[in-house]
Short mmCIF file of C-alpha atoms and ligand atoms in Angstrom, two decimals:
data_model
loop_
_atom_site.label_atom_id
_atom_site.label_comp_id
_atom_site.label_asym_id
_atom_site.label_seq_id
_atom_site.Cartn_x
_atom_site.Cartn_y
_atom_site.Cartn_z
CA MET N 11 74.47 116.79 85.95
CA LYS N 12 78.06 117.83 84.61
CA LEU N 13 80.89 115.44 85.89
CA PHE N 14 84.48 116.20 86.24
CA ILE N 15 87.44 113.47 87.84
CA TYR N 16 90.79 114.38 89.72
CA HIS N 17 93.08 112.33 90.12
CA THR N 18 95.09 114.16 93.04
CA PRO N 19 93.95 117.14 95.23
CA GLU N 20 96.88 119.07 93.59
CA LEU N 21 95.22 118.87 90.22
CA THR N 22 91.75 119.95 91.81
CA PRO N 23 91.34 123.37 91.07
CA PRO N 24 90.84 125.58 94.29
CA ASP N 25 87.37 127.21 92.83
CA PRO N 26 85.12 127.69 91.83
CA LEU N 27 83.67 124.59 94.10
CA PRO N 28 81.19 122.33 92.83
CA ASP N 29 78.02 121.37 94.46
CA CYS N 30 78.90 118.02 94.98
CA ALA N 31 82.48 117.47 95.97
CA VAL N 32 83.31 113.78 96.57
CA VAL N 33 86.48 112.71 97.81
CA ILE N 34 87.67 108.96 96.91
CA ASP N 35 90.41 107.32 98.37
CA VAL N 36 90.06 103.68 98.05
CA LEU N 37 92.90 102.25 99.61
CA ARG N 38 92.21 102.93 102.38
CA ALA N 39 91.26 106.41 104.35
CA THR N 40 87.39 106.24 102.40
CA SER N 41 86.94 102.78 102.93
CA THR N 42 87.66 103.06 106.50
CA ILE N 43 85.55 106.31 107.31
CA ALA N 44 82.53 104.02 105.53
CA THR N 45 83.09 101.16 107.84
CA ALA N 46 84.02 103.10 110.72
CA LEU N 47 80.71 104.71 110.41
CA LYS N 48 78.44 101.81 109.38
CA VAL N 49 79.52 100.25 112.33
CA GLY N 50 78.64 102.77 114.94
CA ALA N 51 80.99 105.46 115.15
CA GLU N 52 78.96 109.04 115.55
CA ALA N 53 81.19 110.88 113.70
CA VAL N 54 85.01 110.85 111.34
CA GLN N 55 86.98 114.17 112.17
CA THR N 56 90.08 114.48 109.58
CA PHE N 57 92.85 116.26 109.88
CA SER N 58 95.89 116.74 107.44
CA SER N 59 98.10 117.22 110.53
CA LEU N 60 98.93 114.62 113.01
CA GLU N 61 99.50 117.87 115.55
CA GLU N 62 96.01 119.14 115.14
CA LEU N 63 94.71 116.09 115.66
CA ILE N 64 96.22 115.75 118.63
CA GLU N 65 95.31 119.10 119.84
CA ALA N 66 91.51 118.54 118.55
CA GLY N 67 91.76 115.14 120.67
CA LYS N 68 92.47 116.37 123.34
CA GLN N 69 89.01 118.94 123.96
CA TRP N 70 87.21 115.64 123.73
CA PRO N 71 86.02 112.81 126.68
CA THR N 72 88.55 110.45 126.17
CA GLU N 73 85.85 107.62 126.29
CA LYS N 74 84.56 108.94 123.57
CA ARG N 75 87.03 109.00 121.17
CA LEU N 76 89.74 106.94 119.04
CA LEU N 77 92.85 108.80 117.57
CA ALA N 78 93.82 107.01 114.33
CA GLY N 79 96.92 108.11 112.17
CA GLU N 80 98.89 106.72 108.94
CA ARG N 81 101.62 107.93 107.23
CA GLY N 82 103.14 105.84 104.22
CA GLY N 83 101.04 103.04 104.96
CA ALA N 84 101.99 102.33 108.36
CA LYS N 85 100.41 102.96 111.63
CA VAL N 86 101.81 106.35 113.57
CA GLU N 87 103.36 105.97 116.95
CA GLY N 88 100.88 107.25 119.85
CA CYS N 89 97.72 106.54 118.14
CA ASP N 90 95.21 104.10 118.71
CA LEU N 91 94.99 102.86 115.47
CA GLY N 92 96.04 103.01 112.14
CA ASN N 93 94.08 103.08 108.96
CA SER N 94 92.63 99.85 108.41
CA PRO N 95 88.85 99.45 107.92
CA LEU N 96 88.89 95.61 109.21
CA ASP N 97 90.31 97.49 112.86
CA CYS N 98 86.72 99.04 112.41
CA THR N 99 84.88 96.50 115.19
CA PRO N 100 81.50 97.79 116.14
CA GLU N 101 82.81 97.17 119.80
CA LEU N 102 85.91 99.79 119.44
CA MET N 103 83.77 102.27 117.24
CA ALA N 104 79.97 102.60 119.17
CA ASP N 105 79.16 106.12 119.85
CA LYS N 106 83.08 107.43 119.55
CA ARG N 107 84.33 109.85 117.55
CA LEU N 108 87.35 108.53 115.21
CA PHE N 109 89.79 111.83 114.88
CA LEU N 110 91.65 110.72 111.32
CA THR N 111 94.88 111.64 109.62
CA THR N 112 96.05 109.73 106.69
CA THR N 113 99.30 110.65 104.12
CA ASN N 114 96.70 111.43 101.29
CA GLY N 115 93.12 111.00 101.97
CA THR N 116 92.64 113.24 104.53
CA ARG N 117 94.60 116.03 102.42
CA ALA N 118 92.09 115.59 99.61
CA LEU N 119 89.16 115.83 101.92
CA GLN N 120 90.63 119.49 103.08
CA ARG N 121 91.07 120.67 99.70
CA VAL N 122 87.37 120.46 98.70
CA LYS N 123 85.80 120.98 102.57
CA LEU N 124 84.12 124.20 101.70
CA ALA N 125 82.08 122.49 98.98
CA ASN N 126 78.33 123.24 98.72
CA SER N 127 77.78 119.18 99.84
CA VAL N 128 80.94 116.67 100.57
CA ILE N 129 80.78 113.17 100.42
CA THR N 130 83.37 110.43 100.40
CA ALA N 131 83.22 107.06 98.17
CA ALA N 132 85.07 103.98 97.83
CA MET N 133 84.46 100.73 96.28
CA ILE N 134 82.49 99.41 99.06
CA ASN N 135 79.66 102.11 98.90
CA ARG N 136 80.13 103.20 95.36
CA ARG N 137 76.51 102.67 95.11
CA ALA N 138 75.20 104.15 97.72
CA ALA N 139 77.07 107.36 96.48
CA VAL N 140 75.77 107.10 93.45
CA GLN N 141 72.32 106.81 94.68
CA TYR N 142 72.85 110.24 96.62
CA LEU N 143 73.87 112.07 93.68
CA LEU N 144 70.79 110.52 91.61
CA GLU N 145 68.44 112.19 94.63
CA LYS N 146 70.61 115.16 94.72
CA GLN N 147 70.77 116.05 91.14
CA PRO N 148 73.80 118.68 92.22
CA GLU N 149 74.63 120.51 88.94
CA THR N 150 78.47 120.16 89.16
CA VAL N 151 80.12 117.13 90.52
CA TRP N 152 83.76 116.78 90.85
CA LEU N 153 85.00 113.36 91.70
CA VAL N 154 88.40 113.85 93.35
CA GLY N 155 91.26 111.13 93.70
CA SER N 156 93.44 111.52 96.58
CA GLY N 157 96.44 109.56 94.81
CA TRP N 158 99.60 109.40 96.61
CA GLU N 159 102.05 112.53 97.60
CA GLY N 160 100.38 114.52 94.28
CA GLY N 161 100.79 111.23 91.69
CA TYR N 162 97.92 109.35 90.32
CA SER N 163 96.70 106.27 91.30
CA LEU N 164 94.98 103.55 89.78
CA GLU N 165 92.71 102.22 92.74
CA ASP N 166 90.46 105.99 93.10
CA THR N 167 90.68 106.31 89.30
CA VAL N 168 88.95 103.12 89.16
CA CYS N 169 86.79 104.09 91.43
CA ALA N 170 85.99 107.57 89.81
CA GLY N 171 85.42 105.63 86.53
CA ALA N 172 83.13 102.53 88.48
CA ILE N 173 81.01 105.91 90.09
CA ALA N 174 80.88 107.15 86.51
CA ASP N 175 80.02 104.02 84.64
CA LEU N 176 77.01 103.56 87.10
CA LEU N 177 76.21 106.97 86.75
CA VAL N 178 75.76 107.22 82.98
CA GLN N 179 73.96 104.45 82.98
CA THR N 180 71.06 106.12 84.76
CA GLU N 181 71.41 109.80 84.06
CA ASN N 182 72.10 112.31 81.57
CA VAL N 183 75.71 112.91 82.55
CA THR N 184 77.56 115.80 80.84
CA VAL N 185 81.24 114.39 80.71
CA GLY N 186 83.08 117.74 82.03
CA ASN N 187 86.60 116.66 81.47
CA ASP N 188 88.80 113.63 79.62
CA GLU N 189 89.59 111.85 83.00
CA VAL N 190 85.88 110.84 82.89
CA ILE N 191 85.87 108.84 79.48
CA ALA N 192 89.25 107.16 80.38
CA ALA N 193 88.63 106.04 84.20
CA ILE N 194 85.27 104.60 82.83
CA ALA N 195 87.84 102.71 80.56
CA LEU N 196 89.51 101.91 83.16
CA TYR N 197 87.01 100.25 85.22
CA GLN N 198 85.11 98.33 82.46
CA GLN N 199 88.35 96.71 81.56
CA TRP N 200 89.21 95.95 85.47
CA GLN N 201 85.14 95.57 86.95
CA ASP N 202 85.59 91.73 87.41
CA ASN N 203 89.39 91.86 88.28
CA LEU N 204 89.41 94.52 90.99
CA LEU N 205 91.48 92.97 93.31
CA GLU N 206 94.07 92.18 90.68
CA LEU N 207 94.43 95.67 89.55
CA PHE N 208 94.70 96.78 93.32
CA GLU N 209 98.03 94.41 93.89
CA LYS N 210 99.59 95.86 90.42
CA ALA N 211 98.81 99.48 91.77
CA SER N 212 101.98 101.10 93.78
CA HIS N 213 99.68 101.32 96.82
CA GLY N 214 98.29 98.26 96.66
CA GLN N 215 102.04 96.66 96.50
CA ARG N 216 103.24 98.77 99.71
CA LEU N 217 100.24 97.61 101.80
CA LEU N 218 101.49 94.19 100.73
CA ARG N 219 104.46 94.48 101.94
CA LEU N 220 103.15 96.00 105.22
CA ASN N 221 100.84 92.69 105.35
CA GLY N 222 97.28 94.46 104.24
CA SER N 223 96.55 91.67 101.64
CA GLU N 224 92.89 91.52 103.56
CA ASP N 225 92.72 95.20 103.68
CA LEU N 226 92.98 94.93 99.93
CA LYS N 227 90.20 92.14 99.50
CA TYR N 228 88.00 93.90 101.55
CA CYS N 229 88.24 97.50 99.75
CA ALA N 230 87.78 95.66 96.41
CA THR N 231 84.43 94.46 97.40
CA LEU N 232 82.35 96.58 95.13
CA ASP N 233 78.91 97.76 96.71
CA SER N 234 79.43 95.82 99.54
CA LEU N 235 78.19 98.68 102.62
CA ASP N 236 75.18 100.14 102.40
CA ILE N 237 76.45 103.67 103.75
CA LEU N 238 77.27 107.15 102.43
CA PRO N 239 79.26 109.36 104.55
CA ILE N 240 78.71 113.17 104.41
CA GLN N 241 80.26 115.90 105.52
CA LYS N 242 78.02 117.89 107.99
CA GLU N 243 80.47 120.71 108.89
CA PRO N 244 83.80 121.21 107.25
CA SER N 245 86.14 118.28 108.22
CA VAL N 246 83.47 116.08 110.26
CA LEU N 247 81.68 113.52 108.46
CA VAL N 248 79.10 111.72 109.43
CA LYS N 249 76.00 109.10 108.15
CA TRP N 250 73.93 110.70 105.90
C1 MLT Z 14 96.26 107.68 102.20
O1 MLT Z 14 95.45 108.90 102.98
O2 MLT Z 14 97.19 108.23 101.82
C2 MLT Z 14 95.94 106.30 102.94
O3 MLT Z 14 94.54 106.00 103.21
C3 MLT Z 14 96.86 105.50 103.07
C4 MLT Z 14 96.66 104.04 103.75
O4 MLT Z 14 96.33 104.26 105.06
O5 MLT Z 14 96.44 102.95 103.00
#
Protein backbone atom coordinates (compact mmCIF):
# COMPACT_ATOMS: atom_id res chain seq x y z
CA MET A 1 0.00 0.00 0.00
CA LYS A 2 1.40 3.38 -1.02
CA LEU A 3 0.17 6.25 1.11
CA PHE A 4 -0.03 9.96 0.23
CA ILE A 5 -1.38 12.89 2.23
CA TYR A 6 -2.73 16.09 0.65
CA HIS A 7 -3.62 18.91 3.03
CA THR A 8 -6.32 20.60 0.95
CA PRO A 9 -8.50 19.90 -2.11
CA GLU A 10 -6.40 22.49 -3.99
CA LEU A 11 -3.16 20.56 -3.30
CA THR A 12 -4.74 17.26 -4.39
CA PRO A 13 -3.65 16.27 -7.92
CA PRO A 14 -6.52 15.96 -10.43
CA ASP A 15 -5.25 12.59 -11.71
CA PRO A 16 -4.45 9.74 -11.82
CA LEU A 17 -6.94 9.16 -9.03
CA PRO A 18 -6.00 6.62 -6.32
CA ASP A 19 -7.57 3.22 -5.65
CA CYS A 20 -8.94 4.68 -2.44
CA ALA A 21 -9.43 8.30 -1.36
CA VAL A 22 -10.04 9.01 2.32
CA VAL A 23 -11.63 12.43 2.80
CA ILE A 24 -11.04 14.11 6.16
CA ASP A 25 -12.81 17.14 7.65
CA VAL A 26 -12.57 16.60 11.39
CA LEU A 27 -14.14 20.00 12.21
CA ARG A 28 -16.75 19.04 11.31
CA ALA A 29 -18.17 17.59 8.07
CA THR A 30 -16.75 14.07 8.26
CA SER A 31 -17.55 13.88 11.99
CA THR A 32 -21.14 14.84 11.13
CA ILE A 33 -21.37 12.36 8.23
CA ALA A 34 -20.16 9.47 10.43
CA THR A 35 -22.55 10.43 13.23
CA ALA A 36 -25.58 10.84 10.94
CA LEU A 37 -25.06 7.37 9.46
CA LYS A 38 -24.38 5.86 12.88
CA VAL A 39 -27.71 7.08 14.27
CA GLY A 40 -29.73 5.85 11.29
CA ALA A 41 -29.65 8.28 8.37
CA GLU A 42 -30.32 6.38 5.12
CA ALA A 43 -27.52 8.27 3.31
CA VAL A 44 -25.66 11.57 3.28
CA GLN A 45 -25.62 13.36 -0.07
CA THR A 46 -23.05 16.14 -0.36
CA PHE A 47 -22.99 19.31 -2.46
CA SER A 48 -20.42 22.04 -2.89
CA SER A 49 -23.09 24.62 -3.68
CA LEU A 50 -26.18 25.56 -1.70
CA GLU A 51 -28.20 26.09 -4.88
CA GLU A 52 -27.59 22.49 -6.03
CA LEU A 53 -28.52 21.21 -2.59
CA ILE A 54 -31.83 23.09 -2.62
CA GLU A 55 -32.65 21.81 -6.13
CA ALA A 56 -31.82 18.18 -5.25
CA GLY A 57 -33.74 18.46 -1.98
CA LYS A 58 -36.87 19.45 -3.91
CA GLN A 59 -36.75 16.13 -5.80
CA TRP A 60 -36.89 14.14 -2.54
CA PRO A 61 -39.99 13.53 -0.36
CA THR A 62 -40.02 16.25 2.33
CA GLU A 63 -40.62 13.81 5.19
CA LYS A 64 -37.61 11.73 4.07
CA ARG A 65 -34.97 14.45 3.97
CA LEU A 66 -33.11 17.02 6.03
CA LEU A 67 -31.24 19.98 4.56
CA ALA A 68 -28.00 20.85 6.33
CA GLY A 69 -25.94 23.90 5.35
CA GLU A 70 -22.88 25.51 6.87
CA ARG A 71 -20.83 28.52 5.79
CA GLY A 72 -18.09 30.07 7.91
CA GLY A 73 -18.94 27.65 10.73
CA ALA A 74 -22.53 28.92 11.04
CA LYS A 75 -25.85 27.39 9.96
CA VAL A 76 -27.15 28.61 6.62
CA GLU A 77 -30.52 30.34 6.88
CA GLY A 78 -33.35 28.29 5.41
CA CYS A 79 -31.72 24.90 6.15
CA ASP A 80 -33.06 22.51 8.80
CA LEU A 81 -29.63 22.09 10.36
CA GLY A 82 -26.09 23.43 10.36
CA ASN A 83 -23.10 21.11 10.53
CA SER A 84 -22.94 20.07 14.17
CA PRO A 85 -22.55 16.32 14.70
CA LEU A 86 -24.37 16.80 18.01
CA ASP A 87 -27.56 17.65 16.11
CA CYS A 88 -27.55 14.16 14.62
CA THR A 89 -29.98 12.39 16.94
CA PRO A 90 -31.66 9.06 16.11
CA GLU A 91 -35.09 10.74 16.39
CA LEU A 92 -34.20 13.32 13.75
CA MET A 93 -32.10 11.20 11.36
CA ALA A 94 -33.82 7.78 11.29
CA ASP A 95 -34.32 6.69 7.64
CA LYS A 96 -33.77 10.22 6.32
CA ARG A 97 -31.36 11.40 3.69
CA LEU A 98 -29.14 14.22 4.89
CA PHE A 99 -28.42 16.74 2.12
CA LEU A 100 -25.24 18.49 3.25
CA THR A 101 -23.19 21.43 2.04
CA THR A 102 -20.23 22.83 4.01
CA THR A 103 -17.49 25.38 3.38
CA ASN A 104 -14.63 22.94 2.73
CA GLY A 105 -15.46 19.29 3.49
CA THR A 106 -18.00 18.80 0.75
CA ARG A 107 -15.59 20.46 -1.75
CA ALA A 108 -12.89 17.93 -0.79
CA LEU A 109 -15.36 15.12 -1.49
CA GLN A 110 -16.15 16.59 -4.90
CA ARG A 111 -12.47 16.65 -5.75
CA VAL A 112 -11.98 12.87 -5.46
CA LYS A 113 -15.50 11.59 -6.08
CA LEU A 114 -14.41 9.62 -9.18
CA ALA A 115 -11.77 7.54 -7.35
CA ASN A 116 -12.36 3.75 -7.30
CA SER A 117 -13.42 3.92 -3.70
CA VAL A 118 -14.08 6.93 -1.49
CA ILE A 119 -14.49 6.78 2.27
CA THR A 120 -14.61 9.49 4.92
CA ALA A 121 -12.70 9.63 8.17
CA ALA A 122 -12.54 11.75 11.30
CA MET A 123 -10.97 11.19 14.69
CA ILE A 124 -14.16 9.51 15.93
CA ASN A 125 -14.04 6.75 13.27
CA ARG A 126 -10.28 6.59 12.60
CA ARG A 127 -10.01 2.87 13.49
CA ALA A 128 -12.93 1.93 11.22
CA ALA A 129 -11.20 3.68 8.30
CA VAL A 130 -7.93 1.84 8.98
CA GLN A 131 -9.76 -1.50 9.23
CA TYR A 132 -11.32 -0.89 5.82
CA LEU A 133 -7.90 -0.15 4.27
CA LEU A 134 -6.37 -3.25 5.85
CA GLU A 135 -9.18 -5.43 4.57
CA LYS A 136 -9.39 -4.00 1.04
CA GLN A 137 -5.66 -3.49 0.49
CA PRO A 138 -5.89 -0.69 -2.11
CA GLU A 139 -2.58 -0.16 -3.90
CA THR A 140 -2.65 3.64 -3.67
CA VAL A 141 -4.33 5.58 -0.89
CA TRP A 142 -4.76 9.36 -0.65
CA LEU A 143 -5.67 10.96 2.65
CA VAL A 144 -7.25 14.26 1.60
CA GLY A 145 -7.67 17.03 4.15
CA SER A 146 -10.32 19.69 3.64
CA GLY A 147 -8.37 22.57 5.19
CA TRP A 148 -9.96 26.00 5.30
CA GLU A 149 -10.56 27.93 2.07
CA GLY A 150 -7.43 26.55 0.45
CA GLY A 151 -5.23 26.70 3.56
CA TYR A 152 -3.76 24.00 5.80
CA SER A 153 -5.64 22.87 8.91
CA LEU A 154 -4.11 21.25 11.97
CA GLU A 155 -7.11 19.06 12.78
CA ASP A 156 -7.25 17.37 9.37
CA THR A 157 -3.51 16.79 9.30
CA VAL A 158 -3.42 15.31 12.80
CA CYS A 159 -6.24 12.94 11.77
CA ALA A 160 -4.35 11.93 8.62
CA GLY A 161 -1.35 11.32 10.91
CA ALA A 162 -3.49 9.20 13.26
CA ILE A 163 -4.61 7.02 10.33
CA ALA A 164 -1.07 6.75 8.94
CA ASP A 165 0.38 5.98 12.39
CA LEU A 166 -2.00 3.05 12.94
CA LEU A 167 -1.53 1.80 9.38
CA VAL A 168 2.26 1.71 9.53
CA GLN A 169 2.08 -0.25 12.81
CA THR A 170 0.12 -3.06 11.14
CA GLU A 171 0.93 -2.93 7.45
CA ASN A 172 3.87 -2.70 5.11
CA VAL A 173 3.14 0.86 4.02
CA THR A 174 5.22 2.74 1.47
CA VAL A 175 5.41 6.44 2.25
CA GLY A 176 4.34 8.31 -0.90
CA ASN A 177 5.18 11.89 0.13
CA ASP A 178 6.85 13.87 2.93
CA GLU A 179 3.46 14.97 4.27
CA VAL A 180 2.95 11.44 5.64
CA ILE A 181 6.03 11.67 7.87
CA ALA A 182 5.14 15.17 9.04
CA ALA A 183 1.53 14.18 9.84
CA ILE A 184 2.62 11.14 11.85
CA ALA A 185 5.01 13.36 13.85
CA LEU A 186 2.18 15.84 14.51
CA TYR A 187 -0.09 13.05 15.73
CA GLN A 188 2.56 11.48 17.93
CA GLN A 189 3.21 14.88 19.53
CA TRP A 190 -0.48 15.57 20.27
CA GLN A 191 -2.17 12.17 20.58
CA ASP A 192 -2.87 12.60 24.30
CA ASN A 193 -4.01 16.22 23.96
CA LEU A 194 -6.17 16.29 20.85
CA LEU A 195 -8.73 18.65 22.34
CA GLU A 196 -6.00 21.12 23.29
CA LEU A 197 -4.70 21.01 19.73
CA PHE A 198 -8.21 21.60 18.34
CA GLU A 199 -8.60 24.60 20.65
CA LYS A 200 -5.38 26.09 19.23
CA ALA A 201 -6.37 25.44 15.59
CA SER A 202 -7.78 28.43 13.71
CA HIS A 203 -11.04 26.70 12.83
CA GLY A 204 -11.29 25.36 16.39
CA GLN A 205 -11.07 28.96 17.58
CA ARG A 206 -13.71 30.01 15.07
CA LEU A 207 -16.06 27.31 16.39
CA LEU A 208 -15.36 28.30 19.99
CA ARG A 209 -16.43 31.85 19.11
CA LEU A 210 -19.67 30.29 17.78
CA ASN A 211 -20.21 28.37 21.07
CA GLY A 212 -18.93 25.12 19.58
CA SER A 213 -16.93 23.82 22.56
CA GLU A 214 -19.07 20.66 22.87
CA ASP A 215 -18.50 19.97 19.15
CA LEU A 216 -14.74 20.21 19.64
CA LYS A 217 -14.86 17.77 22.57
CA TYR A 218 -16.95 15.30 20.59
CA CYS A 219 -14.78 15.55 17.46
CA ALA A 220 -11.62 14.96 19.53
CA THR A 221 -12.74 11.55 20.89
CA LEU A 222 -10.52 9.08 19.08
CA ASP A 223 -12.05 5.81 17.80
CA SER A 224 -15.36 6.38 19.59
CA LEU A 225 -17.61 5.39 16.67
CA ASP A 226 -17.59 2.09 14.87
CA ILE A 227 -18.87 3.26 11.50
CA LEU A 228 -17.43 3.79 8.07
CA PRO A 229 -19.10 6.09 5.50
CA ILE A 230 -18.43 4.90 1.94
CA GLN A 231 -19.45 6.46 -1.34
CA LYS A 232 -22.02 4.28 -3.14
CA GLU A 233 -22.39 6.67 -6.08
CA PRO A 234 -20.71 10.04 -6.67
CA SER A 235 -21.47 12.32 -3.69
CA VAL A 236 -23.74 9.81 -1.90
CA LEU A 237 -22.34 8.21 1.24
CA VAL A 238 -23.81 5.22 3.03
CA LYS A 239 -22.80 2.94 5.88
CA TRP A 240 -20.22 0.30 4.81
C1 LIG B 1 -16.17 22.75 6.52
O1 LIG B 1 -16.58 22.06 5.60
O2 LIG B 1 -15.42 23.70 6.36
C2 LIG B 1 -16.55 22.46 7.96
O3 LIG B 1 -17.07 21.25 8.15
C3 LIG B 1 -16.94 23.66 8.72
C4 LIG B 1 -17.71 23.44 10.00
O4 LIG B 1 -18.92 23.26 9.95
O5 LIG B 1 -17.15 23.46 11.08
